[in-house]
CSV table of C-alpha atoms in Angstrom, one decimal:
chain,number,residue,atom,x,y,z
A,1,MET,CA,72.2,106.7,109.5
A,2,PHE,CA,70.5,109.7,108.0
A,3,ASP,CA,71.1,112.0,111.1
A,4,SER,CA,73.9,114.4,109.3
A,5,ILE,CA,72.2,114.8,106.1
A,6,SER,CA,68.8,115.3,107.8
A,7,THR,CA,70.2,117.6,110.2
A,8,LYS,CA,71.9,120.0,107.5
A,9,LEU,CA,68.8,119.8,105.2
A,10,ASN,CA,66.4,120.7,108.1
A,11,ASP,CA,68.7,123.8,108.9
A,12,ILE,CA,68.3,124.8,105.2
A,13,PHE,CA,64.4,124.6,105.4
A,14,PHE,CA,64.3,126.1,108.7
A,15,MET,CA,66.2,129.4,107.2
A,16,LEU,CA,64.3,129.3,103.9
A,17,GLY,CA,61.2,129.1,105.8
A,18,LYS,CA,61.5,132.8,107.4
A,19,LYS,CA,61.3,134.1,103.6
A,20,GLY,CA,57.8,135.1,102.7
A,21,THR,CA,58.6,135.2,98.8
A,22,LEU,CA,61.6,133.4,96.9
A,23,SER,CA,63.8,135.1,94.4
A,24,GLU,CA,65.7,133.1,91.7
A,25,LYS,CA,68.4,134.1,93.6
A,26,ASP,CA,67.1,132.4,96.7
A,27,ILE,CA,66.5,129.2,95.1
A,28,ASP,CA,70.0,129.1,93.5
A,29,LYS,CA,71.3,129.7,97.2
A,30,VAL,CA,69.1,126.5,98.5
A,31,LEU,CA,69.7,124.0,95.7
A,32,ARG,CA,73.4,124.8,96.2
A,33,GLU,CA,73.1,124.3,100.2
A,34,ILE,CA,71.2,121.0,99.5
A,35,ARG,CA,74.1,120.0,96.9
A,36,ILE,CA,76.5,120.3,99.2
A,37,ALA,CA,74.7,118.4,102.2
A,38,LEU,CA,74.1,115.5,99.8
A,39,LEU,CA,78.0,115.2,98.7
A,40,GLU,CA,79.1,115.5,102.2
A,41,ALA,CA,76.5,112.7,103.2
A,42,ASP,CA,78.5,110.4,100.7
A,43,VAL,CA,76.0,110.7,97.8
A,44,GLY,CA,77.7,110.0,94.5
A,45,PHE,CA,78.2,113.4,92.5
A,46,LYS,CA,76.5,111.9,89.1
A,47,VAL,CA,73.5,111.2,91.7
A,48,VAL,CA,73.8,114.5,93.4
A,49,LYS,CA,73.9,116.5,89.9
A,50,GLN,CA,70.7,114.6,88.9
A,51,ILE,CA,68.5,115.3,92.0
A,52,ILE,CA,69.4,118.8,91.8
A,53,GLU,CA,68.3,119.1,88.1
A,54,ASN,CA,65.1,117.3,89.0
A,55,ILE,CA,64.3,119.6,92.1
A,56,ARG,CA,65.2,122.7,89.8
A,57,GLU,CA,62.8,121.6,87.0
A,58,LYS,CA,60.1,120.7,89.4
A,59,CYS,CA,60.3,124.0,91.2
A,60,ASN,CA,60.0,125.7,87.8
A,61,SER,CA,57.0,123.9,87.2
A,62,VAL,CA,55.0,125.1,90.2
A,63,GLU,CA,53.9,128.8,90.8
A,64,LEU,CA,56.9,129.0,93.4
A,65,ARG,CA,57.2,132.5,94.1
A,66,THR,CA,53.6,133.4,94.2
A,67,SER,CA,53.0,130.4,97.0
A,68,VAL,CA,52.0,131.6,100.3
A,69,ALA,CA,54.4,128.8,101.7
A,70,PRO,CA,57.4,128.5,98.8
A,71,SER,CA,59.5,126.7,101.5
A,72,GLN,CA,56.7,124.0,102.0
A,73,VAL,CA,56.5,123.7,98.2
A,74,ILE,CA,60.4,123.1,97.8
A,75,LEU,CA,60.0,120.8,101.1
A,76,ASN,CA,57.4,118.6,99.0
A,77,VAL,CA,59.3,118.9,95.6
A,78,THR,CA,62.8,117.5,97.4
A,79,SER,CA,60.6,114.8,99.1
A,80,GLU,CA,59.2,113.6,95.7
A,81,VAL,CA,62.6,113.7,94.0
A,82,LEU,CA,64.4,111.8,96.8
A,83,THR,CA,61.7,109.2,96.6
A,84,SER,CA,61.9,108.7,93.0
A,85,ILE,CA,65.5,108.3,93.0
A,86,LEU,CA,65.4,105.6,96.2
A,87,GLY,CA,62.8,103.4,94.0
A,88,SER,CA,59.3,105.2,94.2
A,89,GLU,CA,57.5,102.1,95.1
A,90,VAL,CA,58.0,99.0,97.8
A,91,SER,CA,59.9,96.1,95.8
A,92,GLU,CA,58.8,93.2,97.5
A,93,LEU,CA,60.4,89.4,97.4
A,94,GLN,CA,59.3,87.3,94.4
A,95,LEU,CA,58.3,84.0,95.6
A,96,LYS,CA,55.9,82.6,92.8
A,97,SER,CA,57.6,79.8,91.4
A,98,GLU,CA,57.2,76.3,89.8
A,99,SER,CA,59.6,74.7,91.9
A,100,ILE,CA,60.8,76.0,95.5
A,101,PRO,CA,61.8,79.6,95.2
A,102,VAL,CA,65.4,79.9,96.0
A,103,ILE,CA,66.8,83.2,97.3
A,104,LEU,CA,70.8,83.5,96.8
A,105,ILE,CA,72.4,85.9,99.3
A,106,VAL,CA,75.8,87.4,98.2
A,107,GLY,CA,78.1,90.0,99.5
A,108,LEU,CA,81.8,90.7,100.9
A,109,ASN,CA,82.9,89.4,104.3
A,110,GLY,CA,81.8,91.6,106.9
A,111,SER,CA,78.8,92.8,105.6
A,112,GLY,CA,76.4,91.1,107.6
A,113,LYS,CA,75.5,88.5,105.0
A,114,THR,CA,75.2,85.3,107.1
A,115,THR,CA,72.7,87.2,109.7
A,116,THR,CA,71.2,89.0,107.0
A,117,THR,CA,70.2,85.3,105.5
A,118,ALA,CA,68.8,84.2,108.8
A,119,LYS,CA,67.0,87.5,109.5
A,120,LEU,CA,65.3,86.9,106.1
A,121,ALA,CA,64.5,83.5,107.0
A,122,ALA,CA,62.9,85.0,110.3
A,123,HIS,CA,61.0,87.6,108.4
A,124,LEU,CA,59.3,85.0,105.9
A,125,LYS,CA,58.8,82.7,108.7
A,126,THR,CA,56.8,85.4,110.6
A,127,ASN,CA,54.9,85.8,107.2
A,128,GLY,CA,54.1,82.4,106.8
A,129,GLN,CA,56.6,80.9,105.2
A,130,THR,CA,58.6,77.5,106.2
A,131,PRO,CA,62.0,78.5,105.0
A,132,VAL,CA,65.2,76.2,104.9
A,133,LEU,CA,68.7,77.6,104.9
A,134,ILE,CA,71.6,76.5,103.2
A,135,ALA,CA,75.1,77.1,104.5
A,136,ALA,CA,77.3,77.3,101.0
A,137,ASP,CA,80.1,79.0,102.5
A,138,ILE,CA,82.6,76.4,102.9
A,139,HIS,CA,85.5,78.5,103.0
A,140,ARG,CA,84.8,79.5,106.4
A,141,PRO,CA,83.7,77.4,108.8
A,142,ALA,CA,82.7,80.0,111.5
A,143,ALA,CA,80.1,80.9,109.1
A,144,VAL,CA,78.7,77.8,108.8
A,145,GLU,CA,78.4,77.6,112.9
A,146,GLN,CA,76.7,80.9,112.9
A,147,LEU,CA,74.1,80.1,110.2
A,148,ASN,CA,73.4,76.7,112.3
A,149,ILE,CA,73.1,78.7,116.1
A,150,LEU,CA,70.9,81.2,114.3
A,151,GLY,CA,68.6,78.7,112.7
A,152,ASP,CA,68.2,77.1,115.7
A,153,SER,CA,67.4,80.2,117.5
A,154,ILE,CA,64.4,80.8,114.9
A,155,GLU,CA,63.6,76.9,114.6
A,156,VAL,CA,64.2,76.9,110.9
A,157,ALA,CA,66.3,74.0,109.4
A,158,VAL,CA,69.7,74.5,108.3
A,159,TYR,CA,71.7,72.1,105.8
A,160,SER,CA,75.6,72.0,106.6
A,161,PRO,CA,78.2,71.1,104.0
A,162,LYS,CA,80.1,67.8,104.1
A,163,ILE,CA,83.9,68.2,104.4
A,164,SER,CA,84.5,67.2,101.0
A,165,ASP,CA,81.7,69.0,99.3
A,166,SER,CA,82.1,71.9,96.8
A,167,ALA,CA,79.7,75.0,97.1
A,168,PRO,CA,77.6,73.8,94.1
A,169,GLU,CA,77.5,70.4,95.6
A,170,VAL,CA,76.2,71.6,99.0
A,171,VAL,CA,73.6,74.1,97.3
A,172,THR,CA,72.4,70.9,95.1
A,173,ARG,CA,72.0,68.6,98.4
A,174,GLY,CA,70.7,71.2,100.2
A,175,ILE,CA,67.5,71.6,97.8
A,176,GLU,CA,67.1,67.9,98.1
A,177,PHE,CA,67.3,68.4,101.7
A,178,ALA,CA,64.7,71.3,101.4
A,179,THR,CA,62.3,69.5,99.4
A,180,LYS,CA,62.1,66.6,101.6
A,181,ARG,CA,61.1,69.0,104.6
A,182,GLN,CA,58.5,70.7,102.5
A,183,ALA,CA,60.0,73.9,102.6
A,184,THR,CA,58.2,76.9,100.8
A,185,CYS,CA,61.5,78.9,100.3
A,186,ILE,CA,65.1,78.4,100.4
A,187,LEU,CA,67.6,80.9,101.5
A,188,ILE,CA,71.3,80.3,100.3
A,189,ASP,CA,74.4,81.9,102.2
A,190,THR,CA,77.1,82.2,99.9
A,191,ALA,CA,81.0,82.7,100.3
A,192,GLY,CA,82.3,86.1,100.5
A,193,ARG,CA,85.6,87.6,100.0
A,194,PHE,CA,87.3,90.9,101.3
A,195,GLN,CA,87.1,92.2,97.9
A,196,VAL,CA,85.6,91.0,94.8
A,197,ASP,CA,87.8,88.7,92.9
A,198,GLU,CA,87.5,86.2,89.9
A,199,ASP,CA,87.6,82.9,92.0
A,200,LEU,CA,84.4,84.4,94.0
A,201,MET,CA,82.5,85.5,91.0
A,202,LYS,CA,83.4,81.9,89.2
A,203,GLU,CA,82.0,80.1,92.3
A,204,LEU,CA,79.0,82.0,92.3
A,205,LYS,CA,78.2,81.6,88.9
A,206,GLN,CA,78.4,77.9,89.4
A,207,ILE,CA,76.0,78.4,92.5
A,208,TYR,CA,73.6,80.4,90.5
A,209,ALA,CA,73.4,77.6,87.7
A,210,LYS,CA,72.6,74.8,90.1
A,211,ALA,CA,70.3,76.8,92.5
A,212,ASN,CA,68.4,78.8,89.8
A,213,PRO,CA,67.4,81.3,92.4
A,214,ILE,CA,64.3,83.4,91.7
A,215,GLU,CA,66.0,86.4,93.7
A,216,THR,CA,70.0,87.3,94.2
A,217,LEU,CA,70.3,89.7,96.9
A,218,LEU,CA,73.2,91.5,97.6
A,219,VAL,CA,74.2,92.6,101.3
A,220,LEU,CA,75.9,95.9,101.4
A,221,ASP,CA,77.8,97.5,104.4
A,222,ALA,CA,76.1,101.1,104.8
A,223,MET,CA,79.5,102.0,106.4
A,224,ALA,CA,81.1,101.5,103.2
A,225,GLY,CA,80.0,104.4,101.7
A,226,GLN,CA,80.7,104.9,98.0
A,227,ASP,CA,82.5,101.5,97.7
A,228,SER,CA,79.3,100.0,98.0
A,229,VAL,CA,78.2,101.3,94.5
A,230,ASN,CA,81.4,99.9,93.1
A,231,VAL,CA,80.7,96.5,94.6
A,232,ALA,CA,76.9,96.4,93.8
A,233,GLU,CA,77.9,97.4,89.9
A,234,THR,CA,80.3,94.4,89.9
A,235,PHE,CA,78.0,91.9,91.1
A,236,ALA,CA,75.2,93.3,89.1
A,237,LYS,CA,77.3,92.8,86.1
A,238,ASP,CA,78.8,89.7,86.3
A,239,ILE,CA,75.7,87.5,88.0
A,240,GLY,CA,73.0,89.8,87.9
A,241,LEU,CA,71.0,90.9,91.0
A,242,THR,CA,67.4,91.6,91.8
A,243,GLY,CA,67.7,93.4,95.1
A,244,VAL,CA,70.1,94.9,97.7
A,245,VAL,CA,69.8,94.9,101.4
A,246,LEU,CA,71.4,97.5,103.2
A,247,THR,CA,73.0,96.9,106.6
A,248,LYS,CA,74.1,98.5,109.7
A,249,ILE,CA,72.2,101.5,109.3
A,250,ASP,CA,72.1,101.9,112.8
A,251,GLY,CA,75.6,102.8,112.5
A,252,ASP,CA,77.3,106.2,112.0
A,253,ALA,CA,77.5,105.8,108.0
A,254,ARG,CA,76.4,109.0,106.2
A,255,GLY,CA,73.5,107.9,104.5
A,256,GLY,CA,74.5,108.5,100.8
A,257,ALA,CA,75.1,104.6,99.8
A,258,ALA,CA,71.3,104.2,99.9
A,259,LEU,CA,70.6,107.1,97.2
A,260,SER,CA,73.6,106.1,95.0
A,261,VAL,CA,73.5,102.4,94.6
A,262,VAL,CA,69.8,102.5,93.7
A,263,TYR,CA,70.3,105.2,90.9
A,264,THR,CA,73.7,103.9,90.0
A,265,THR,CA,72.5,100.3,89.4
A,266,GLY,CA,69.1,100.4,88.9
A,267,VAL,CA,68.9,97.7,91.7
A,268,PRO,CA,66.1,98.0,94.1
A,269,LEU,CA,67.0,98.3,97.8
A,270,LYS,CA,64.4,95.8,99.3
A,271,PHE,CA,65.7,95.6,102.8
A,272,LEU,CA,67.4,97.7,105.5
A,273,GLY,CA,69.4,95.9,108.5
A,274,THR,CA,68.6,98.2,111.4
A,275,GLY,CA,70.4,96.2,114.3
A,276,GLU,CA,71.8,93.1,115.6
A,277,LYS,CA,69.0,91.1,116.8
A,278,ILE,CA,67.4,88.6,114.3
A,279,ASN,CA,64.1,91.0,114.2
A,280,ASP,CA,66.1,94.1,113.3
A,281,ILE,CA,65.2,94.0,109.4
A,282,GLU,CA,62.7,96.1,107.7
A,283,ILE,CA,61.1,96.3,104.5
A,284,PHE,CA,62.4,99.1,102.6
A,285,HIS,CA,60.1,102.2,101.8
A,286,PRO,CA,61.5,104.7,99.5
A,287,ASP,CA,59.0,107.4,100.6
A,288,ARG,CA,59.6,106.9,104.1
A,289,ILE,CA,63.5,107.0,103.8
A,290,ALA,CA,62.8,110.1,102.0
A,291,SER,CA,61.0,111.6,105.0
A,292,ARG,CA,63.5,110.3,107.3
A,293,ILE,CA,66.1,112.1,105.3
A,294,LEU,CA,64.5,115.2,105.7
A,295,GLY,CA,64.0,114.9,109.2
A,296,MET,CA,60.4,114.4,109.3
A,297,GLY,CA,60.3,110.4,110.7
A,298,ASP,CA,58.5,107.7,109.6
A,299,ILE,CA,55.2,107.8,111.3
A,300,ALA,CA,53.9,104.6,109.3
A,301,GLY,CA,56.9,102.5,110.3
A,302,LEU,CA,56.5,103.9,113.9
A,303,SER,CA,53.0,102.5,113.9
A,304,GLU,CA,54.2,99.2,112.6
A,305,ILE,CA,56.7,98.8,115.1
A,306,ALA,CA,54.3,99.6,117.7
A,307,GLY,CA,52.1,97.1,116.6
A,308,LYS,CA,54.4,94.3,117.0
A,309,SER,CA,55.2,95.9,120.6
A,310,PHE,CA,51.8,96.6,121.7
A,311,SER,CA,48.4,95.1,121.4
A,312,HIS,CA,46.3,96.4,118.4
A,313,ASN,CA,44.4,98.9,120.8
A,314,GLN,CA,47.4,100.1,122.4
A,315,ALA,CA,49.0,100.5,118.8
A,316,LYS,CA,45.8,102.5,117.8
A,317,GLN,CA,45.9,104.6,120.9
A,318,LEU,CA,49.6,105.6,120.5
A,319,GLU,CA,48.6,106.6,116.7
A,320,LYS,CA,45.5,108.7,118.1
A,321,LYS,CA,48.0,110.7,120.8
A,322,ILE,CA,50.6,111.2,118.2
A,323,LYS,CA,47.7,112.8,115.8
A,324,ARG,CA,45.9,114.7,118.5
A,325,ASP,CA,49.6,115.9,120.0
A,326,GLU,CA,48.9,114.5,123.5
A,327,PHE,CA,52.1,112.2,123.3
A,328,ASP,CA,53.8,112.8,126.5
A,329,LEU,CA,57.0,112.0,128.4
A,330,ASN,CA,55.1,109.0,129.9
A,331,ASP,CA,54.5,107.8,126.3
A,332,LEU,CA,58.2,108.5,125.1
A,333,VAL,CA,59.8,106.3,127.8
A,334,ALA,CA,56.9,103.8,127.6
A,335,GLN,CA,57.7,103.1,123.9
A,336,MET,CA,61.4,103.0,124.4
A,337,ASN,CA,61.0,100.2,126.8
A,338,GLN,CA,58.7,98.1,124.6
A,339,ILE,CA,61.0,98.7,121.5
A,340,LYS,CA,64.2,97.9,123.6
A,341,LYS,CA,62.6,94.3,124.0
A,342,MET,CA,62.4,93.8,120.3
A,343,GLY,CA,65.4,95.3,118.9
A,344,SER,CA,67.2,98.6,118.0
A,345,LEU,CA,66.4,101.6,120.2
A,346,THR,CA,67.9,103.6,117.1
A,347,GLY,CA,65.5,102.2,114.9
A,348,LEU,CA,62.5,103.9,117.3
A,349,ILE,CA,64.4,107.1,117.4
A,350,GLU,CA,64.8,107.7,113.7
A,351,LYS,CA,61.3,106.9,112.8
A,352,ILE,CA,60.0,109.6,115.3
A,353,PRO,CA,59.8,113.1,113.8
A,354,GLY,CA,62.2,115.9,114.8
A,355,LEU,CA,64.2,112.8,117.3
A,356,SER,CA,67.5,111.7,116.3
A,357,LYS,CA,70.2,109.5,117.9
A,358,LYS,CA,72.7,112.0,117.6
A,359,ASN,CA,70.7,115.0,119.4
A,360,ILE,CA,69.3,112.7,121.9
A,361,GLN,CA,72.7,110.7,122.6
A,362,LEU,CA,71.0,107.4,122.7
A,363,PRO,CA,73.6,105.1,120.8
A,364,ASN,CA,73.1,101.4,120.9
A,365,GLY,CA,74.5,99.0,123.5
A,366,GLU,CA,75.7,99.6,126.8
A,367,ASP,CA,75.7,103.6,126.4
A,368,GLY,CA,72.5,103.5,125.0
A,369,GLU,CA,71.0,101.6,128.2
A,370,LYS,CA,72.7,103.9,130.3
A,371,ASN,CA,71.1,107.2,128.5
A,372,LEU,CA,67.7,105.4,128.8
A,373,ARG,CA,68.1,104.8,132.5
A,374,LYS,CA,68.8,108.3,132.5
A,375,ILE,CA,65.5,109.6,130.6
A,376,GLU,CA,63.7,107.3,132.8
A,377,ALA,CA,65.2,108.8,136.1
A,378,ILE,CA,64.6,112.5,134.9
A,379,VAL,CA,60.8,111.7,133.8
A,380,SER,CA,60.2,109.7,137.2
A,381,SER,CA,61.3,112.7,139.2
A,382,MET,CA,58.7,114.6,137.3
A,383,THR,CA,55.2,115.1,138.7
A,384,LEU,CA,52.2,113.6,136.8
A,385,ASN,CA,51.1,117.1,135.4
A,386,GLU,CA,54.7,118.0,134.5
A,387,ARG,CA,55.3,114.8,132.5
A,388,ARG,CA,51.8,115.6,130.6
A,389,LYS,CA,52.7,119.3,130.6
A,390,PRO,CA,56.5,119.8,130.0
A,391,GLY,CA,56.2,123.2,129.2
A,392,ILE,CA,55.3,124.3,133.1
A,393,ILE,CA,58.7,123.2,134.2
A,394,ASP,CA,60.5,126.3,135.2
A,395,GLY,CA,64.4,126.7,136.3
A,396,SER,CA,63.3,125.8,140.0
A,397,ARG,CA,61.2,122.9,138.8
A,398,ARG,CA,64.3,121.4,136.6
A,399,ARG,CA,66.8,122.0,139.3
A,400,ARG,CA,64.5,120.0,141.7
A,401,ILE,CA,64.1,117.3,138.9
A,402,ALA,CA,67.9,117.0,138.4
A,403,LYS,CA,68.7,116.5,141.9
A,404,GLY,CA,65.8,114.2,142.5
A,405,SER,CA,67.1,112.0,139.4
A,406,GLY,CA,71.1,112.3,139.9
A,407,THR,CA,71.3,114.2,137.4
A,408,LYS,CA,72.3,117.5,136.0
A,409,PRO,CA,69.8,120.7,135.1
A,410,ASN,CA,71.7,120.7,131.9
A,411,ASP,CA,70.6,116.9,131.1
A,412,VAL,CA,67.1,118.0,132.1
A,413,ASN,CA,67.4,120.8,129.7
A,414,ASN,CA,68.8,118.7,127.1
A,415,LEU,CA,65.7,116.0,127.3
A,416,LEU,CA,63.2,118.8,127.5
A,417,ASN,CA,64.4,120.8,124.6
A,418,GLN,CA,64.3,117.8,122.4
A,419,PHE,CA,61.1,116.3,123.1
A,420,SER,CA,59.5,119.9,122.6
A,421,GLN,CA,61.4,119.8,118.9
A,422,MET,CA,60.0,116.2,118.6
A,423,LYS,CA,56.5,117.4,119.5
A,424,LYS,CA,56.6,120.3,117.1
A,425,MET,CA,57.4,117.6,114.2
A,426,MET,CA,54.8,115.2,115.2
A,427,LYS,CA,52.3,118.3,115.2
A,428,ARG,CA,53.4,119.3,111.7
A,429,MET,CA,53.1,115.5,110.8
A,430,SER,CA,49.4,115.1,112.6
A,431,LYS,CA,47.6,114.4,109.1
A,432,GLY,CA,50.2,111.5,108.3
A,433,ASP,CA,51.3,112.9,104.8
A,434,LEU,CA,53.2,115.7,103.1
A,435,LYS,CA,50.1,117.5,102.1
A,436,GLY,CA,49.4,117.6,106.2
A,437,LEU,CA,52.4,119.7,106.7
A,438,SER,CA,52.2,123.2,107.9
A,439,MET,CA,56.0,124.1,108.0
A,440,PHE,CA,57.6,127.1,108.6
A,441,ARG,CA,54.4,129.1,108.8
């Protein structure tokens, strides 16, 4: 989702890094370019204005003009400001309650609300909870059926409505059902509309009164852009929200909604939907997303995914390889294959410093599988030494590899160039935080 804005900001900082010192004019130009990049990424005008003001204020408070690496300082400042706008800290689900904690899931049709409800149940179950799902969308039988199918797939009980039940009645009986099953938390999937209307809000208020939820989460489609802000403001005003789940971030959305929704509504982002599979959901970490927006990947998130895919020892070895600059093409293919078993390849790619779905041309679905097979074929046609040290691959070797893999020399060039860029970014991130960066030196 952050490919477009990440690429533009990377270009800005790369050009900035060529300058040894910065004048007031240079700073103005950089801020203007950042402003344009944010606006083009669909970040709201008021949010962009605040971001630029905050960056300028922080830049004025540090010794920018006398700094050995002024571009580094501006990068750090920008990261701090973006993290602050996104919420600064992780906002966890609140499950402490005298009765069974209820999580109310709301949103418009097509946002991924029902799937997200099941994903959250799977997430909670993985973390030791015993969730029960309530299908309170009485207006769309397909949603009830979908939730039952998803519930069966993760072995979580689902309460379904009777034909004559109203939505509030479904919730009341669903809570009784969950109590008998000794549930530790309840998730309620509610009806959506194609747009916010009076009937929707009236029904939600009735459900809210019956459920008394400890969490009310709004599911928003990242592809909706600035419309997401309007939807969030309406829900926050009419029923109150405790958090937002942003879905479809593996798509081609420009990414501005994430920045705009939090700043405009003051409601924290709690989860990101990263793909279609039941495990494709992750806790929202403001600092990690800021890092991804700036093209620096998400090493912590990558380690967490690796921990789920590999054994503890394998995950530690991967982390060591990245920090020692020993990550090679064999590791890249192995990781992609492991992550493919779990969920979204895009989710992996966006977490690797210097890599993106756009420039490695690896979208989800059949095209993604096809491109992965192409990468595997190219790497398999290399010698063991070439895989470990891609820098030795000259023109004749590239032609040989292309012929052996049934691809074109340009395909080999693209993979090697992208891997080289990724390695450089990993090296800059070797200490795992912004302070360890040595960019543009």
